[in-house]
């Protein structure tokens, strides 16, 4: 069995990873972790440097998650993509052909402090109103079953 998990080191993606390992460990699946770094439209040097930092952080997050999968006795594959999260996860699912795609549901309790939570909620609401959520997008288009993990 091959399970692809959209992973961004958020609270919910960590919970989704743990729940997926617990649910499917008896089937000895290959866990494919996909992280997507979204680029900025700003083309300044500062933006390029920030993007490089984000990319390096995502590599670290994915490496740590792969280690957690390995500690559970399962094999992990890591995919780091750049671009729109919806499109890149869909493209990876079409290319890697997992048996299941796991996505953490949007949280009402995002990571960070009050300002970060407020900004995240505002951005998420605007994003949802214009494009729909990542999970809704993938549930409609993924070439495999999609498990949307609720993370209370």
PDB file of C-alpha atoms in Angstrom:
ATOM      1  CA  UNK A   1       0.000   0.000   0.000  1.00  0.00           C
ATOM      2  CA  UNK A   2       1.179   3.506  -0.835  1.00  0.00           C
ATOM      3  CA  UNK A   3      -0.123   6.446   1.188  1.00  0.00           C
ATOM      4  CA  UNK A   4       0.629  10.057   0.265  1.00  0.00           C
ATOM      5  CA  UNK A   5       0.343  12.627   3.049  1.00  0.00           C
ATOM      6  CA  UNK A   6       0.282  16.375   2.452  1.00  0.00           C
ATOM      7  CA  UNK A   7       2.629  17.638   5.151  1.00  0.00           C
ATOM      8  CA  UNK A   8       3.520  21.196   6.177  1.00  0.00           C
ATOM      9  CA  UNK A   9       4.521  20.656   9.808  1.00  0.00           C
ATOM     10  CA  UNK A  10       1.365  22.386  11.015  1.00  0.00           C
ATOM     11  CA  UNK A  11      -0.340  21.059  14.116  1.00  0.00           C
ATOM     12  CA  UNK A  12      -2.952  19.339  11.981  1.00  0.00           C
ATOM     13  CA  UNK A  13      -0.521  17.786   9.534  1.00  0.00           C
ATOM     14  CA  UNK A  14       1.482  16.344  12.433  1.00  0.00           C
ATOM     15  CA  UNK A  15      -1.723  14.906  13.903  1.00  0.00           C
ATOM     16  CA  UNK A  16      -2.741  13.528  10.505  1.00  0.00           C
ATOM     17  CA  UNK A  17       0.650  11.841  10.151  1.00  0.00           C
ATOM     18  CA  UNK A  18       0.382  10.255  13.596  1.00  0.00           C
ATOM     19  CA  UNK A  19      -3.200   9.102  12.952  1.00  0.00           C
ATOM     20  CA  UNK A  20      -2.270   7.670   9.553  1.00  0.00           C
ATOM     21  CA  UNK A  21       0.628   5.723  11.024  1.00  0.00           C
ATOM     22  CA  UNK A  22      -1.595   4.378  13.790  1.00  0.00           C
ATOM     23  CA  UNK A  23      -4.415   3.397  11.392  1.00  0.00           C
ATOM     24  CA  UNK A  24      -2.391   1.845   8.604  1.00  0.00           C
ATOM     25  CA  UNK A  25       0.771   0.513  10.264  1.00  0.00           C
ATOM     26  CA  UNK A  26      -0.478  -3.105  10.192  1.00  0.00           C
ATOM     27  CA  UNK A  27      -0.611  -2.864   6.377  1.00  0.00           C
ATOM     28  CA  UNK A  28       3.082  -1.849   6.221  1.00  0.00           C
ATOM     29  CA  UNK A  29       2.480   1.052   3.802  1.00  0.00           C
ATOM     30  CA  UNK A  30       5.032   3.211   2.072  1.00  0.00           C
ATOM     31  CA  UNK A  31       4.382   6.718   3.401  1.00  0.00           C
ATOM     32  CA  UNK A  32       4.994   9.422   0.797  1.00  0.00           C
ATOM     33  CA  UNK A  33       5.297  12.833   2.444  1.00  0.00           C
ATOM     34  CA  UNK A  34       4.725  15.794   0.168  1.00  0.00           C
ATOM     35  CA  UNK A  35       5.517  19.330   1.230  1.00  0.00           C
ATOM     36  CA  UNK A  36       4.905  22.333  -0.998  1.00  0.00           C
ATOM     37  CA  UNK A  37       6.731  25.639  -0.750  1.00  0.00           C
ATOM     38  CA  UNK A  38       4.644  28.379  -2.262  1.00  0.00           C
ATOM     39  CA  UNK A  39       6.621  31.093  -4.010  1.00  0.00           C
ATOM     40  CA  UNK A  40       5.993  34.814  -3.844  1.00  0.00           C
ATOM     41  CA  UNK A  41       5.071  37.040  -6.767  1.00  0.00           C
ATOM     42  CA  UNK A  42       7.691  39.504  -5.490  1.00  0.00           C
ATOM     43  CA  UNK A  43      10.900  39.167  -7.510  1.00  0.00           C
ATOM     44  CA  UNK A  44      13.198  41.144  -5.217  1.00  0.00           C
ATOM     45  CA  UNK A  45      16.366  39.719  -3.668  1.00  0.00           C
ATOM     46  CA  UNK A  46      14.687  39.721  -0.250  1.00  0.00           C
ATOM     47  CA  UNK A  47      11.871  37.547  -1.612  1.00  0.00           C
ATOM     48  CA  UNK A  48      14.342  35.126  -3.156  1.00  0.00           C
ATOM     49  CA  UNK A  49      16.213  34.842   0.130  1.00  0.00           C
ATOM     50  CA  UNK A  50      12.965  34.286   2.056  1.00  0.00           C
ATOM     51  CA  UNK A  51      11.924  31.583  -0.409  1.00  0.00           C
ATOM     52  CA  UNK A  52      15.273  29.823   0.069  1.00  0.00           C
ATOM     53  CA  UNK A  53      14.785  29.932   3.842  1.00  0.00           C
ATOM     54  CA  UNK A  54      11.269  28.511   3.539  1.00  0.00           C
ATOM     55  CA  UNK A  55      12.504  25.766   1.240  1.00  0.00           C
ATOM     56  CA  UNK A  56      15.249  24.799   3.699  1.00  0.00           C
ATOM     57  CA  UNK A  57      12.718  24.798   6.569  1.00  0.00           C
ATOM     58  CA  UNK A  58      10.377  22.525   4.622  1.00  0.00           C
ATOM     59  CA  UNK A  59      13.231  20.144   3.871  1.00  0.00           C
ATOM     60  CA  UNK A  60      13.902  19.970   7.609  1.00  0.00           C
ATOM     61  CA  UNK A  61      10.218  19.420   8.426  1.00  0.00           C
ATOM     62  CA  UNK A  62       9.964  16.635   5.877  1.00  0.00           C
ATOM     63  CA  UNK A  63      13.179  15.007   7.090  1.00  0.00           C
ATOM     64  CA  UNK A  64      11.889  15.025  10.686  1.00  0.00           C
ATOM     65  CA  UNK A  65       8.545  13.569   9.584  1.00  0.00           C
ATOM     66  CA  UNK A  66      10.322  10.839   7.593  1.00  0.00           C
ATOM     67  CA  UNK A  67      12.326   9.999  10.710  1.00  0.00           C
ATOM     68  CA  UNK A  68       9.067   9.661  12.681  1.00  0.00           C
ATOM     69  CA  UNK A  69       7.743   7.304  10.012  1.00  0.00           C
ATOM     70  CA  UNK A  70      10.984   5.320  10.181  1.00  0.00           C
ATOM     71  CA  UNK A  71      10.774   5.117  13.965  1.00  0.00           C
ATOM     72  CA  UNK A  72       7.341   3.520  13.507  1.00  0.00           C
ATOM     73  CA  UNK A  73       9.020   0.836  11.409  1.00  0.00           C
ATOM     74  CA  UNK A  74       7.660   2.047   8.066  1.00  0.00           C
ATOM     75  CA  UNK A  75       9.378   3.251   4.916  1.00  0.00           C
ATOM     76  CA  UNK A  76       9.073   6.872   3.852  1.00  0.00           C
ATOM     77  CA  UNK A  77       9.537   8.752   0.619  1.00  0.00           C
ATOM     78  CA  UNK A  78       9.845  12.539   0.623  1.00  0.00           C
ATOM     79  CA  UNK A  79       8.675  14.921  -2.094  1.00  0.00           C
ATOM     80  CA  UNK A  80       9.380  18.648  -1.918  1.00  0.00           C
ATOM     81  CA  UNK A  81       7.512  20.669  -4.534  1.00  0.00           C
ATOM     82  CA  UNK A  82       7.380  24.366  -5.333  1.00  0.00           C
ATOM     83  CA  UNK A  83       4.285  26.277  -6.420  1.00  0.00           C
ATOM     84  CA  UNK A  84       0.569  26.231  -5.706  1.00  0.00           C
ATOM     85  CA  UNK A  85      -0.108  23.590  -3.033  1.00  0.00           C
ATOM     86  CA  UNK A  86      -3.334  22.390  -4.650  1.00  0.00           C
ATOM     87  CA  UNK A  87      -1.827  21.889  -8.053  1.00  0.00           C
ATOM     88  CA  UNK A  88       1.458  20.408  -6.854  1.00  0.00           C
ATOM     89  CA  UNK A  89      -0.185  17.845  -4.563  1.00  0.00           C
ATOM     90  CA  UNK A  90      -2.570  16.877  -7.369  1.00  0.00           C
ATOM     91  CA  UNK A  91       0.329  16.554  -9.815  1.00  0.00           C
ATOM     92  CA  UNK A  92       2.282  14.394  -7.339  1.00  0.00           C
ATOM     93  CA  UNK A  93      -0.765  12.172  -6.775  1.00  0.00           C
ATOM     94  CA  UNK A  94      -1.195  11.737 -10.537  1.00  0.00           C
ATOM     95  CA  UNK A  95       2.495  10.917 -10.988  1.00  0.00           C
ATOM     96  CA  UNK A  96       3.127   8.707  -7.909  1.00  0.00           C
ATOM     97  CA  UNK A  97      -0.287   6.978  -7.999  1.00  0.00           C
ATOM     98  CA  UNK A  98      -0.829   6.456  -4.244  1.00  0.00           C
ATOM     99  CA  UNK A  99      -3.581   4.148  -3.035  1.00  0.00           C
ATOM    100  CA  UNK A 100      -4.705   6.878  -0.630  1.00  0.00           C
ATOM    101  CA  UNK A 101      -4.119  10.614  -0.271  1.00  0.00           C
ATOM    102  CA  UNK A 102      -4.297  11.983   3.288  1.00  0.00           C
ATOM    103  CA  UNK A 103      -4.894  15.669   3.998  1.00  0.00           C
ATOM    104  CA  UNK A 104      -5.405  17.379   7.329  1.00  0.00           C
ATOM    105  CA  UNK A 105      -8.560  19.429   7.528  1.00  0.00           C
ATOM    106  CA  UNK A 106      -8.339  23.160   8.056  1.00  0.00           C
ATOM    107  CA  UNK A 107      -8.061  24.037  11.709  1.00  0.00           C
ATOM    108  CA  UNK A 108      -9.839  26.633  13.786  1.00  0.00           C
ATOM    109  CA  UNK A 109      -6.819  26.508  16.049  1.00  0.00           C
ATOM    110  CA  UNK A 110      -3.827  27.462  13.886  1.00  0.00           C
ATOM    111  CA  UNK A 111      -0.306  27.508  15.242  1.00  0.00           C
ATOM    112  CA  UNK A 112       1.129  30.734  16.593  1.00  0.00           C
ATOM    113  CA  UNK A 113       0.015  33.641  18.765  1.00  0.00           C
ATOM    114  CA  UNK A 114      -3.011  35.915  18.582  1.00  0.00           C
ATOM    115  CA  UNK A 115      -1.773  38.026  15.656  1.00  0.00           C
ATOM    116  CA  UNK A 116      -0.653  34.976  13.728  1.00  0.00           C
ATOM    117  CA  UNK A 117      -3.982  33.224  14.360  1.00  0.00           C
ATOM    118  CA  UNK A 118      -5.941  36.296  13.273  1.00  0.00           C
ATOM    119  CA  UNK A 119      -3.938  36.699  10.085  1.00  0.00           C
ATOM    120  CA  UNK A 120      -4.158  33.000   9.307  1.00  0.00           C
ATOM    121  CA  UNK A 121      -7.922  33.022   9.737  1.00  0.00           C
ATOM    122  CA  UNK A 122      -8.296  36.062   7.503  1.00  0.00           C
ATOM    123  CA  UNK A 123      -6.059  34.659   4.782  1.00  0.00           C
ATOM    124  CA  UNK A 124      -7.721  31.250   5.010  1.00  0.00           C
ATOM    125  CA  UNK A 125     -11.173  32.791   4.717  1.00  0.00           C
ATOM    126  CA  UNK A 126     -10.204  34.837   1.656  1.00  0.00           C
ATOM    127  CA  UNK A 127      -8.480  31.825   0.160  1.00  0.00           C
ATOM    128  CA  UNK A 128     -11.504  29.625   0.756  1.00  0.00           C
ATOM    129  CA  UNK A 129     -13.882  32.218  -0.710  1.00  0.00           C
ATOM    130  CA  UNK A 130     -11.845  32.577  -3.884  1.00  0.00           C
ATOM    131  CA  UNK A 131     -10.523  29.068  -4.525  1.00  0.00           C
ATOM    132  CA  UNK A 132     -11.997  26.679  -1.946  1.00  0.00           C
ATOM    133  CA  UNK A 133      -9.898  24.745   0.486  1.00  0.00           C
ATOM    134  CA  UNK A 134      -6.985  22.552  -0.516  1.00  0.00           C
ATOM    135  CA  UNK A 135      -8.836  19.515   0.793  1.00  0.00           C
ATOM    136  CA  UNK A 136     -12.010  20.379  -1.177  1.00  0.00           C
ATOM    137  CA  UNK A 137      -9.965  20.951  -4.337  1.00  0.00           C
ATOM    138  CA  UNK A 138      -8.175  17.616  -3.994  1.00  0.00           C
ATOM    139  CA  UNK A 139     -11.290  15.687  -2.972  1.00  0.00           C
ATOM    140  CA  UNK A 140     -12.861  16.699  -6.299  1.00  0.00           C
ATOM    141  CA  UNK A 141      -9.834  16.042  -8.493  1.00  0.00           C
ATOM    142  CA  UNK A 142      -7.463  13.462  -6.982  1.00  0.00           C
ATOM    143  CA  UNK A 143      -7.065  10.233  -8.955  1.00  0.00           C
ATOM    144  CA  UNK A 144      -7.312   8.158  -5.758  1.00  0.00           C
ATOM    145  CA  UNK A 145      -9.377   8.019  -2.567  1.00  0.00           C
ATOM    146  CA  UNK A 146      -8.825  11.037  -0.305  1.00  0.00           C
ATOM    147  CA  UNK A 147      -8.894  10.836   3.474  1.00  0.00           C
ATOM    148  CA  UNK A 148      -9.482  14.232   5.063  1.00  0.00           C
ATOM    149  CA  UNK A 149      -8.372  13.968   8.665  1.00  0.00           C
ATOM    150  CA  UNK A 150     -10.342  15.981  11.189  1.00  0.00           C
ATOM    151  CA  UNK A 151      -7.904  17.235  13.807  1.00  0.00           C
ATOM    152  CA  UNK A 152      -9.846  18.527  16.801  1.00  0.00           C
TER     153      UNK A 152
END
